[in-house]
Every structure is written in C-alpha cells, then in structure tokens.
C-alpha cells in the first residue's frame, strides 16, 4: 500500500517505556531520513483490576507504557519538529480518559494524563507550526475488545447510541485528518470516535 503511493516503509521494534530505546529509534530515523514530520503515539496496554486490589507493578507498567512512553516520544519528536518548524503529533487517548471506567484506574489515569499532555504540548509547540491533538476511541472492534466476555461486551455496546462497535478504520480516518494539512489550524483538541458513547 505504501509502495502504491510512491514511497517506502520500514519497521522497527521499540520499547517506549525505555527512554534509551526510544532515543536510538529517533536517532536512526533522523539519520536515515533527516526529518520527523508525523508522530502517532499509539502504544498502549491494559492491566485491569479493581483499584483496591490493583498492585503497584500493574499500575506502573500501564503508566510507563501508555503515558511515559508518549511523553518520551513527544519530547524527542518535538525537538526535531521545532527545528523544522513543522510537525503533527497525534496521541491515541480513550473514552475512559474522560469518563473513567470501573476496573481500569491505571488505564483511565494514563489516558487522562495523555489528554493533559496533549493540551500542554499543543500550547508549547504551536508557535513552531507543530500541532498536537488526541483521538479518543470508544468501543472499537479490536483484539483487545474481542477478549471481553459476552456480558461485558453487551454492557459496553448498551452505552453506545449507535448500537455497534467502531472499526479501526474509523480511528485511522481521524488520525489521518489530524496529521494532514487540512488540520493545520487545529491543535490541543480531543476528537472523540465513539458512536456517541461520550458526548
């Protein structure tokens, strides 16, 4: 698909919770291409459990990957983008970052933190023509939601006015828009892709 557009793609495994690993990744990208124009912070995990039973390791792991990882990637990309005087950063948040969700204190906190990071980075980077926005998906048909029990799945879908789950393509379309020049005057915003689950 990328080749059809006259371009090329490469992949690299990166542990976003490891700052040195992230630094090596950005160094490699800049050495090979000379630029970083778009960053999508999409790395995320869940370690669900009720707050009173959640252990510190599960809390730290989720925050380290979902929030600290995005911070590290954003900080390094921002330095490059500021020099270029151009950049698009899109953070993948979640509906639970604004609504909360029982059994997901760590995940909800990480996504709420990501929204705060988005708004602050947007204000700091706007003068250098770098936009920072977030997309907050709701119930999207992914491997993560496929693992839910039928009861949990039904309960989630009952909260969605459109009465169906979203598709990954719905989220991708919002990300594509925010990364494009069509969104050049949009920054610090959270685009909710949730079928009306949160308004």
JSON list of C-alpha atoms in Angstrom, two decimals:
[
{"chain": "A", "resi": 1, "resn": "UNK", "atom": "CA", "xyz": [0.00, 0.00, 0.00]},
{"chain": "A", "resi": 2, "resn": "UNK", "atom": "CA", "xyz": [2.79, 2.45, 0.86]},
{"chain": "A", "resi": 3, "resn": "UNK", "atom": "CA", "xyz": [4.65, 1.45, -2.32]},
{"chain": "A", "resi": 4, "resn": "UNK", "atom": "CA", "xyz": [1.48, 2.22, -4.32]},
{"chain": "A", "resi": 5, "resn": "UNK", "atom": "CA", "xyz": [1.80, 5.81, -3.12]},
{"chain": "A", "resi": 6, "resn": "UNK", "atom": "CA", "xyz": [5.36, 6.01, -4.44]},
{"chain": "A", "resi": 7, "resn": "UNK", "atom": "CA", "xyz": [7.00, 5.78, -1.05]},
{"chain": "A", "resi": 8, "resn": "UNK", "atom": "CA", "xyz": [8.66, 3.17, 1.15]},
{"chain": "A", "resi": 9, "resn": "UNK", "atom": "CA", "xyz": [8.21, 1.91, 4.70]},
{"chain": "A", "resi": 10, "resn": "UNK", "atom": "CA", "xyz": [10.32, 0.22, 7.33]},
{"chain": "A", "resi": 11, "resn": "UNK", "atom": "CA", "xyz": [9.53, -1.20, 10.75]},
{"chain": "A", "resi": 12, "resn": "UNK", "atom": "CA", "xyz": [11.46, -1.29, 13.99]},
{"chain": "A", "resi": 13, "resn": "UNK", "atom": "CA", "xyz": [10.56, -2.73, 17.38]},
{"chain": "A", "resi": 14, "resn": "UNK", "atom": "CA", "xyz": [10.78, -0.13, 20.15]},
{"chain": "A", "resi": 15, "resn": "UNK", "atom": "CA", "xyz": [10.11, -0.39, 23.89]},
{"chain": "A", "resi": 16, "resn": "UNK", "atom": "CA", "xyz": [8.52, 3.01, 24.53]},
{"chain": "A", "resi": 17, "resn": "UNK", "atom": "CA", "xyz": [8.94, 2.55, 28.29]},
{"chain": "A", "resi": 18, "resn": "UNK", "atom": "CA", "xyz": [12.73, 2.52, 27.78]},
{"chain": "A", "resi": 19, "resn": "UNK", "atom": "CA", "xyz": [13.98, 6.06, 27.09]},
{"chain": "A", "resi": 20, "resn": "UNK", "atom": "CA", "xyz": [17.28, 4.85, 25.64]},
{"chain": "A", "resi": 21, "resn": "UNK", "atom": "CA", "xyz": [15.45, 2.58, 23.21]},
{"chain": "A", "resi": 22, "resn": "UNK", "atom": "CA", "xyz": [13.25, 5.49, 22.09]},
{"chain": "A", "resi": 23, "resn": "UNK", "atom": "CA", "xyz": [16.29, 7.77, 21.70]},
{"chain": "A", "resi": 24, "resn": "UNK", "atom": "CA", "xyz": [18.01, 5.18, 19.50]},
{"chain": "A", "resi": 25, "resn": "UNK", "atom": "CA", "xyz": [14.86, 4.92, 17.38]},
{"chain": "A", "resi": 26, "resn": "UNK", "atom": "CA", "xyz": [14.63, 8.66, 16.74]},
{"chain": "A", "resi": 27, "resn": "UNK", "atom": "CA", "xyz": [18.36, 8.88, 16.07]},
{"chain": "A", "resi": 28, "resn": "UNK", "atom": "CA", "xyz": [18.02, 6.14, 13.44]},
{"chain": "A", "resi": 29, "resn": "UNK", "atom": "CA", "xyz": [15.03, 7.84, 11.80]},
{"chain": "A", "resi": 30, "resn": "UNK", "atom": "CA", "xyz": [16.78, 11.21, 11.62]},
{"chain": "A", "resi": 31, "resn": "UNK", "atom": "CA", "xyz": [20.00, 9.65, 10.30]},
{"chain": "A", "resi": 32, "resn": "UNK", "atom": "CA", "xyz": [18.08, 7.85, 7.56]},
{"chain": "A", "resi": 33, "resn": "UNK", "atom": "CA", "xyz": [15.52, 10.49, 6.57]},
{"chain": "A", "resi": 34, "resn": "UNK", "atom": "CA", "xyz": [16.66, 13.78, 8.08]},
{"chain": "A", "resi": 35, "resn": "UNK", "atom": "CA", "xyz": [13.14, 14.56, 9.33]},
{"chain": "A", "resi": 36, "resn": "UNK", "atom": "CA", "xyz": [10.27, 13.58, 11.58]},
{"chain": "A", "resi": 37, "resn": "UNK", "atom": "CA", "xyz": [7.01, 15.05, 10.29]},
{"chain": "A", "resi": 38, "resn": "UNK", "atom": "CA", "xyz": [4.34, 12.93, 11.99]},
{"chain": "A", "resi": 39, "resn": "UNK", "atom": "CA", "xyz": [4.27, 11.11, 15.32]},
{"chain": "A", "resi": 40, "resn": "UNK", "atom": "CA", "xyz": [1.34, 8.94, 16.37]},
{"chain": "A", "resi": 41, "resn": "UNK", "atom": "CA", "xyz": [1.60, 7.78, 19.99]},
{"chain": "A", "resi": 42, "resn": "UNK", "atom": "CA", "xyz": [-0.37, 4.55, 19.83]},
{"chain": "A", "resi": 43, "resn": "UNK", "atom": "CA", "xyz": [1.46, 2.20, 22.19]},
{"chain": "A", "resi": 44, "resn": "UNK", "atom": "CA", "xyz": [-0.80, 1.01, 24.98]},
{"chain": "A", "resi": 45, "resn": "UNK", "atom": "CA", "xyz": [-1.58, -1.89, 27.26]},
{"chain": "A", "resi": 46, "resn": "UNK", "atom": "CA", "xyz": [-4.18, -2.78, 29.89]},
{"chain": "A", "resi": 47, "resn": "UNK", "atom": "CA", "xyz": [-3.73, -4.48, 33.25]},
{"chain": "A", "resi": 48, "resn": "UNK", "atom": "CA", "xyz": [-7.28, -4.29, 34.58]},
{"chain": "A", "resi": 49, "resn": "UNK", "atom": "CA", "xyz": [-8.34, -4.76, 38.17]},
{"chain": "A", "resi": 50, "resn": "UNK", "atom": "CA", "xyz": [-10.33, -3.04, 40.87]},
{"chain": "A", "resi": 51, "resn": "UNK", "atom": "CA", "xyz": [-8.50, -0.12, 42.46]},
{"chain": "A", "resi": 52, "resn": "UNK", "atom": "CA", "xyz": [-8.34, -1.68, 45.94]},
{"chain": "A", "resi": 53, "resn": "UNK", "atom": "CA", "xyz": [-6.81, -4.86, 44.51]},
{"chain": "A", "resi": 54, "resn": "UNK", "atom": "CA", "xyz": [-4.50, -3.30, 41.92]},
{"chain": "A", "resi": 55, "resn": "UNK", "atom": "CA", "xyz": [-0.85, -3.90, 42.64]},
{"chain": "A", "resi": 56, "resn": "UNK", "atom": "CA", "xyz": [1.83, -1.29, 42.14]},
{"chain": "A", "resi": 57, "resn": "UNK", "atom": "CA", "xyz": [3.50, -3.21, 39.33]},
{"chain": "A", "resi": 58, "resn": "UNK", "atom": "CA", "xyz": [0.31, -3.23, 37.22]},
{"chain": "A", "resi": 59, "resn": "UNK", "atom": "CA", "xyz": [-0.16, 0.48, 37.88]},
{"chain": "A", "resi": 60, "resn": "UNK", "atom": "CA", "xyz": [3.44, 1.32, 36.94]},
{"chain": "A", "resi": 61, "resn": "UNK", "atom": "CA", "xyz": [3.52, -0.86, 33.83]},
{"chain": "A", "resi": 62, "resn": "UNK", "atom": "CA", "xyz": [0.42, 0.75, 32.33]},
{"chain": "A", "resi": 63, "resn": "UNK", "atom": "CA", "xyz": [1.53, 4.30, 33.17]},
{"chain": "A", "resi": 64, "resn": "UNK", "atom": "CA", "xyz": [5.08, 3.67, 31.91]},
{"chain": "A", "resi": 65, "resn": "UNK", "atom": "CA", "xyz": [3.93, 2.43, 28.50]},
{"chain": "A", "resi": 66, "resn": "UNK", "atom": "CA", "xyz": [0.77, 4.45, 27.93]},
{"chain": "A", "resi": 67, "resn": "UNK", "atom": "CA", "xyz": [1.84, 7.81, 29.36]},
{"chain": "A", "resi": 68, "resn": "UNK", "atom": "CA", "xyz": [5.58, 7.92, 29.98]},
{"chain": "A", "resi": 69, "resn": "UNK", "atom": "CA", "xyz": [6.19, 6.32, 26.57]},
{"chain": "A", "resi": 70, "resn": "UNK", "atom": "CA", "xyz": [4.12, 9.03, 24.87]},
{"chain": "A", "resi": 71, "resn": "UNK", "atom": "CA", "xyz": [5.96, 11.71, 26.86]},
{"chain": "A", "resi": 72, "resn": "UNK", "atom": "CA", "xyz": [9.36, 10.39, 25.80]},
{"chain": "A", "resi": 73, "resn": "UNK", "atom": "CA", "xyz": [8.39, 10.07, 22.13]},
{"chain": "A", "resi": 74, "resn": "UNK", "atom": "CA", "xyz": [6.73, 13.50, 22.12]},
{"chain": "A", "resi": 75, "resn": "UNK", "atom": "CA", "xyz": [9.69, 15.19, 23.80]},
{"chain": "A", "resi": 76, "resn": "UNK", "atom": "CA", "xyz": [12.18, 13.78, 21.30]},
{"chain": "A", "resi": 77, "resn": "UNK", "atom": "CA", "xyz": [9.99, 14.36, 18.24]},
{"chain": "A", "resi": 78, "resn": "UNK", "atom": "CA", "xyz": [9.19, 17.91, 19.37]},
{"chain": "A", "resi": 79, "resn": "UNK", "atom": "CA", "xyz": [12.87, 18.88, 19.41]},
{"chain": "A", "resi": 80, "resn": "UNK", "atom": "CA", "xyz": [13.19, 17.80, 15.78]},
{"chain": "A", "resi": 81, "resn": "UNK", "atom": "CA", "xyz": [9.88, 19.30, 14.68]},
{"chain": "A", "resi": 82, "resn": "UNK", "atom": "CA", "xyz": [10.62, 22.65, 16.30]},
{"chain": "A", "resi": 83, "resn": "UNK", "atom": "CA", "xyz": [13.83, 22.96, 14.27]},
{"chain": "A", "resi": 84, "resn": "UNK", "atom": "CA", "xyz": [11.90, 22.02, 11.11]},
{"chain": "A", "resi": 85, "resn": "UNK", "atom": "CA", "xyz": [9.11, 24.44, 12.04]},
{"chain": "A", "resi": 86, "resn": "UNK", "atom": "CA", "xyz": [6.65, 21.74, 11.09]},
{"chain": "A", "resi": 87, "resn": "UNK", "atom": "CA", "xyz": [5.14, 18.69, 12.72]},
{"chain": "A", "resi": 88, "resn": "UNK", "atom": "CA", "xyz": [1.99, 16.77, 13.56]},
{"chain": "A", "resi": 89, "resn": "UNK", "atom": "CA", "xyz": [1.64, 14.80, 16.79]},
{"chain": "A", "resi": 90, "resn": "UNK", "atom": "CA", "xyz": [-1.44, 12.66, 17.39]},
{"chain": "A", "resi": 91, "resn": "UNK", "atom": "CA", "xyz": [-1.96, 10.87, 20.70]},
{"chain": "A", "resi": 92, "resn": "UNK", "atom": "CA", "xyz": [-4.32, 7.91, 20.97]},
{"chain": "A", "resi": 93, "resn": "UNK", "atom": "CA", "xyz": [-6.28, 8.51, 24.18]},
{"chain": "A", "resi": 94, "resn": "UNK", "atom": "CA", "xyz": [-9.54, 6.77, 25.11]},
{"chain": "A", "resi": 95, "resn": "UNK", "atom": "CA", "xyz": [-13.11, 7.49, 26.08]},
{"chain": "A", "resi": 96, "resn": "UNK", "atom": "CA", "xyz": [-12.24, 6.23, 29.58]},
{"chain": "A", "resi": 97, "resn": "UNK", "atom": "CA", "xyz": [-9.70, 9.03, 29.91]},
{"chain": "A", "resi": 98, "resn": "UNK", "atom": "CA", "xyz": [-12.64, 11.43, 30.19]},
{"chain": "A", "resi": 99, "resn": "UNK", "atom": "CA", "xyz": [-15.39, 9.19, 31.59]},
{"chain": "A", "resi": 100, "resn": "UNK", "atom": "CA", "xyz": [-13.47, 6.76, 33.83]},
{"chain": "A", "resi": 101, "resn": "UNK", "atom": "CA", "xyz": [-14.24, 3.04, 33.94]},
{"chain": "A", "resi": 102, "resn": "UNK", "atom": "CA", "xyz": [-14.53, 0.63, 36.88]},
{"chain": "A", "resi": 103, "resn": "UNK", "atom": "CA", "xyz": [-11.62, -1.80, 36.96]},
{"chain": "A", "resi": 104, "resn": "UNK", "atom": "CA", "xyz": [-9.37, 0.45, 34.88]},
{"chain": "A", "resi": 105, "resn": "UNK", "atom": "CA", "xyz": [-7.93, 3.02, 37.29]},
{"chain": "A", "resi": 106, "resn": "UNK", "atom": "CA", "xyz": [-4.45, 2.68, 35.77]},
{"chain": "A", "resi": 107, "resn": "UNK", "atom": "CA", "xyz": [-5.61, 2.74, 32.14]},
{"chain": "A", "resi": 108, "resn": "UNK", "atom": "CA", "xyz": [-8.06, 5.61, 32.71]},
{"chain": "A", "resi": 109, "resn": "UNK", "atom": "CA", "xyz": [-5.40, 7.62, 34.53]},
{"chain": "A", "resi": 110, "resn": "UNK", "atom": "CA", "xyz": [-2.87, 7.04, 31.76]},
{"chain": "A", "resi": 111, "resn": "UNK", "atom": "CA", "xyz": [-5.33, 8.19, 29.07]},
{"chain": "A", "resi": 112, "resn": "UNK", "atom": "CA", "xyz": [-6.48, 11.21, 31.10]},
{"chain": "A", "resi": 113, "resn": "UNK", "atom": "CA", "xyz": [-2.82, 12.11, 31.55]},
{"chain": "A", "resi": 114, "resn": "UNK", "atom": "CA", "xyz": [-2.30, 11.77, 27.82]},
{"chain": "A", "resi": 115, "resn": "UNK", "atom": "CA", "xyz": [-5.06, 14.30, 27.20]},
{"chain": "A", "resi": 116, "resn": "UNK", "atom": "CA", "xyz": [-3.36, 16.73, 29.61]},
{"chain": "A", "resi": 117, "resn": "UNK", "atom": "CA", "xyz": [-0.03, 16.14, 27.88]},
{"chain": "A", "resi": 118, "resn": "UNK", "atom": "CA", "xyz": [-1.69, 16.81, 24.52]},
{"chain": "A", "resi": 119, "resn": "UNK", "atom": "CA", "xyz": [-3.10, 20.17, 25.59]},
{"chain": "A", "resi": 120, "resn": "UNK", "atom": "CA", "xyz": [0.10, 21.36, 27.25]},
{"chain": "A", "resi": 121, "resn": "UNK", "atom": "CA", "xyz": [2.34, 20.28, 24.35]},
{"chain": "A", "resi": 122, "resn": "UNK", "atom": "CA", "xyz": [-0.06, 21.95, 21.91]},
{"chain": "A", "resi": 123, "resn": "UNK", "atom": "CA", "xyz": [0.35, 25.28, 23.72]},
{"chain": "A", "resi": 124, "resn": "UNK", "atom": "CA", "xyz": [4.13, 24.95, 23.93]},
{"chain": "A", "resi": 125, "resn": "UNK", "atom": "CA", "xyz": [4.69, 23.94, 20.29]},
{"chain": "A", "resi": 126, "resn": "UNK", "atom": "CA", "xyz": [2.07, 25.96, 18.39]},
{"chain": "A", "resi": 127, "resn": "UNK", "atom": "CA", "xyz": [4.38, 28.89, 17.63]},
{"chain": "A", "resi": 128, "resn": "UNK", "atom": "CA", "xyz": [6.70, 26.49, 15.75]},
{"chain": "A", "resi": 129, "resn": "UNK", "atom": "CA", "xyz": [3.90, 25.19, 13.50]},
{"chain": "A", "resi": 130, "resn": "UNK", "atom": "CA", "xyz": [3.68, 21.90, 15.38]},
{"chain": "A", "resi": 131, "resn": "UNK", "atom": "CA", "xyz": [0.15, 20.72, 16.17]},
{"chain": "A", "resi": 132, "resn": "UNK", "atom": "CA", "xyz": [-0.67, 18.26, 18.94]},
{"chain": "A", "resi": 133, "resn": "UNK", "atom": "CA", "xyz": [-4.07, 16.59, 19.12]},
{"chain": "A", "resi": 134, "resn": "UNK", "atom": "CA", "xyz": [-5.63, 13.46, 20.54]},
{"chain": "A", "resi": 135, "resn": "UNK", "atom": "CA", "xyz": [-8.09, 10.89, 19.25]},
{"chain": "A", "resi": 136, "resn": "UNK", "atom": "CA", "xyz": [-10.20, 9.22, 21.95]},
{"chain": "A", "resi": 137, "resn": "UNK", "atom": "CA", "xyz": [-11.71, 5.96, 20.69]},
{"chain": "A", "resi": 138, "resn": "UNK", "atom": "CA", "xyz": [-14.66, 4.32, 22.40]},
{"chain": "A", "resi": 139, "resn": "UNK", "atom": "CA", "xyz": [-15.65, 0.70, 21.84]},
{"chain": "A", "resi": 140, "resn": "UNK", "atom": "CA", "xyz": [-13.61, -0.31, 18.78]},
{"chain": "A", "resi": 141, "resn": "UNK", "atom": "CA", "xyz": [-13.63, -3.84, 17.34]},
{"chain": "A", "resi": 142, "resn": "UNK", "atom": "CA", "xyz": [-10.04, -4.91, 18.08]},
{"chain": "A", "resi": 143, "resn": "UNK", "atom": "CA", "xyz": [-8.24, -7.89, 19.59]},
{"chain": "A", "resi": 144, "resn": "UNK", "atom": "CA", "xyz": [-8.49, -6.10, 22.96]},
{"chain": "A", "resi": 145, "resn": "UNK", "atom": "CA", "xyz": [-12.29, -5.86, 22.85]},
{"chain": "A", "resi": 146, "resn": "UNK", "atom": "CA", "xyz": [-12.65, -9.31, 21.29]},
{"chain": "A", "resi": 147, "resn": "UNK", "atom": "CA", "xyz": [-11.24, -10.76, 24.53]},
{"chain": "A", "resi": 148, "resn": "UNK", "atom": "CA", "xyz": [-14.17, -9.37, 26.55]},
{"chain": "A", "resi": 149, "resn": "UNK", "atom": "CA", "xyz": [-16.86, -11.70, 27.83]},
{"chain": "A", "resi": 150, "resn": "UNK", "atom": "CA", "xyz": [-20.22, -11.57, 26.04]},
{"chain": "A", "resi": 151, "resn": "UNK", "atom": "CA", "xyz": [-21.74, -9.95, 29.14]},
{"chain": "A", "resi": 152, "resn": "UNK", "atom": "CA", "xyz": [-19.08, -7.22, 29.26]},
{"chain": "A", "resi": 153, "resn": "UNK", "atom": "CA", "xyz": [-19.34, -6.68, 25.51]},
{"chain": "A", "resi": 154, "resn": "UNK", "atom": "CA", "xyz": [-23.13, -6.27, 25.69]},
{"chain": "A", "resi": 155, "resn": "UNK", "atom": "CA", "xyz": [-22.82, -3.87, 28.62]},
{"chain": "A", "resi": 156, "resn": "UNK", "atom": "CA", "xyz": [-20.36, -1.73, 26.66]},
{"chain": "A", "resi": 157, "resn": "UNK", "atom": "CA", "xyz": [-22.46, -1.70, 23.49]},
{"chain": "A", "resi": 158, "resn": "UNK", "atom": "CA", "xyz": [-25.54, -0.71, 25.53]},
{"chain": "A", "resi": 159, "resn": "UNK", "atom": "CA", "xyz": [-23.73, 2.57, 26.26]},
{"chain": "A", "resi": 160, "resn": "UNK", "atom": "CA", "xyz": [-23.24, 3.32, 22.55]},
{"chain": "A", "resi": 161, "resn": "UNK", "atom": "CA", "xyz": [-26.16, 5.20, 20.94]},
{"chain": "A", "resi": 162, "resn": "UNK", "atom": "CA", "xyz": [-25.16, 3.86, 17.50]},
{"chain": "A", "resi": 163, "resn": "UNK", "atom": "CA", "xyz": [-25.56, 0.33, 18.95]},
{"chain": "A", "resi": 164, "resn": "UNK", "atom": "CA", "xyz": [-22.42, -1.06, 17.34]},
{"chain": "A", "resi": 165, "resn": "UNK", "atom": "CA", "xyz": [-18.69, -1.05, 17.84]},
{"chain": "A", "resi": 166, "resn": "UNK", "atom": "CA", "xyz": [-16.44, 1.13, 15.75]},
{"chain": "A", "resi": 167, "resn": "UNK", "atom": "CA", "xyz": [-13.84, -0.17, 13.33]},
{"chain": "A", "resi": 168, "resn": "UNK", "atom": "CA", "xyz": [-10.09, 0.52, 13.42]},
{"chain": "A", "resi": 169, "resn": "UNK", "atom": "CA", "xyz": [-10.57, 2.40, 10.15]},
{"chain": "A", "resi": 170, "resn": "UNK", "atom": "CA", "xyz": [-12.82, 4.90, 11.98]},
{"chain": "A", "resi": 171, "resn": "UNK", "atom": "CA", "xyz": [-9.95, 5.77, 14.29]},
{"chain": "A", "resi": 172, "resn": "UNK", "atom": "CA", "xyz": [-7.41, 5.77, 11.44]},
{"chain": "A", "resi": 173, "resn": "UNK", "atom": "CA", "xyz": [-9.51, 8.28, 9.49]},
{"chain": "A", "resi": 174, "resn": "UNK", "atom": "CA", "xyz": [-9.45, 10.74, 12.40]},
{"chain": "A", "resi": 175, "resn": "UNK", "atom": "CA", "xyz": [-5.70, 10.29, 12.83]},
{"chain": "A", "resi": 176, "resn": "UNK", "atom": "CA", "xyz": [-5.13, 10.77, 9.09]},
{"chain": "A", "resi": 177, "resn": "UNK", "atom": "CA", "xyz": [-7.12, 14.01, 9.16]},
{"chain": "A", "resi": 178, "resn": "UNK", "atom": "CA", "xyz": [-5.25, 15.42, 12.17]},
{"chain": "A", "resi": 179, "resn": "UNK", "atom": "CA", "xyz": [-1.90, 14.52, 10.59]},
{"chain": "A", "resi": 180, "resn": "UNK", "atom": "CA", "xyz": [-2.81, 16.26, 7.34]},
{"chain": "A", "resi": 181, "resn": "UNK", "atom": "CA", "xyz": [-2.50, 19.88, 6.25]},
{"chain": "A", "resi": 182, "resn": "UNK", "atom": "CA", "xyz": [-6.31, 20.03, 6.28]},
{"chain": "A", "resi": 183, "resn": "UNK", "atom": "CA", "xyz": [-5.99, 20.21, 10.09]},
{"chain": "A", "resi": 184, "resn": "UNK", "atom": "CA", "xyz": [-3.25, 22.85, 10.10]},
{"chain": "A", "resi": 185, "resn": "UNK", "atom": "CA", "xyz": [-5.28, 25.20, 12.33]},
{"chain": "A", "resi": 186, "resn": "UNK", "atom": "CA", "xyz": [-6.43, 22.54, 14.79]},
{"chain": "A", "resi": 187, "resn": "UNK", "atom": "CA", "xyz": [-4.36, 21.94, 17.90]},
{"chain": "A", "resi": 188, "resn": "UNK", "atom": "CA", "xyz": [-4.93, 20.91, 21.51]},
{"chain": "A", "resi": 189, "resn": "UNK", "atom": "CA", "xyz": [-8.16, 19.12, 20.62]},
{"chain": "A", "resi": 190, "resn": "UNK", "atom": "CA", "xyz": [-9.57, 15.72, 21.55]},
{"chain": "A", "resi": 191, "resn": "UNK", "atom": "CA", "xyz": [-11.55, 14.10, 18.74]},
{"chain": "A", "resi": 192, "resn": "UNK", "atom": "CA", "xyz": [-13.96, 11.52, 20.16]},
{"chain": "A", "resi": 193, "resn": "UNK", "atom": "CA", "xyz": [-14.54, 8.50, 17.92]},
{"chain": "A", "resi": 194, "resn": "UNK", "atom": "CA", "xyz": [-17.10, 6.58, 19.95]},
{"chain": "A", "resi": 195, "resn": "UNK", "atom": "CA", "xyz": [-20.51, 6.38, 18.26]},
{"chain": "A", "resi": 196, "resn": "UNK", "atom": "CA", "xyz": [-21.93, 8.77, 20.87]},
{"chain": "A", "resi": 197, "resn": "UNK", "atom": "CA", "xyz": [-20.72, 6.77, 23.89]},
{"chain": "A", "resi": 198, "resn": "UNK", "atom": "CA", "xyz": [-19.42, 10.00, 25.41]},
{"chain": "A", "resi": 199, "resn": "UNK", "atom": "CA", "xyz": [-20.66, 13.45, 24.40]}
]
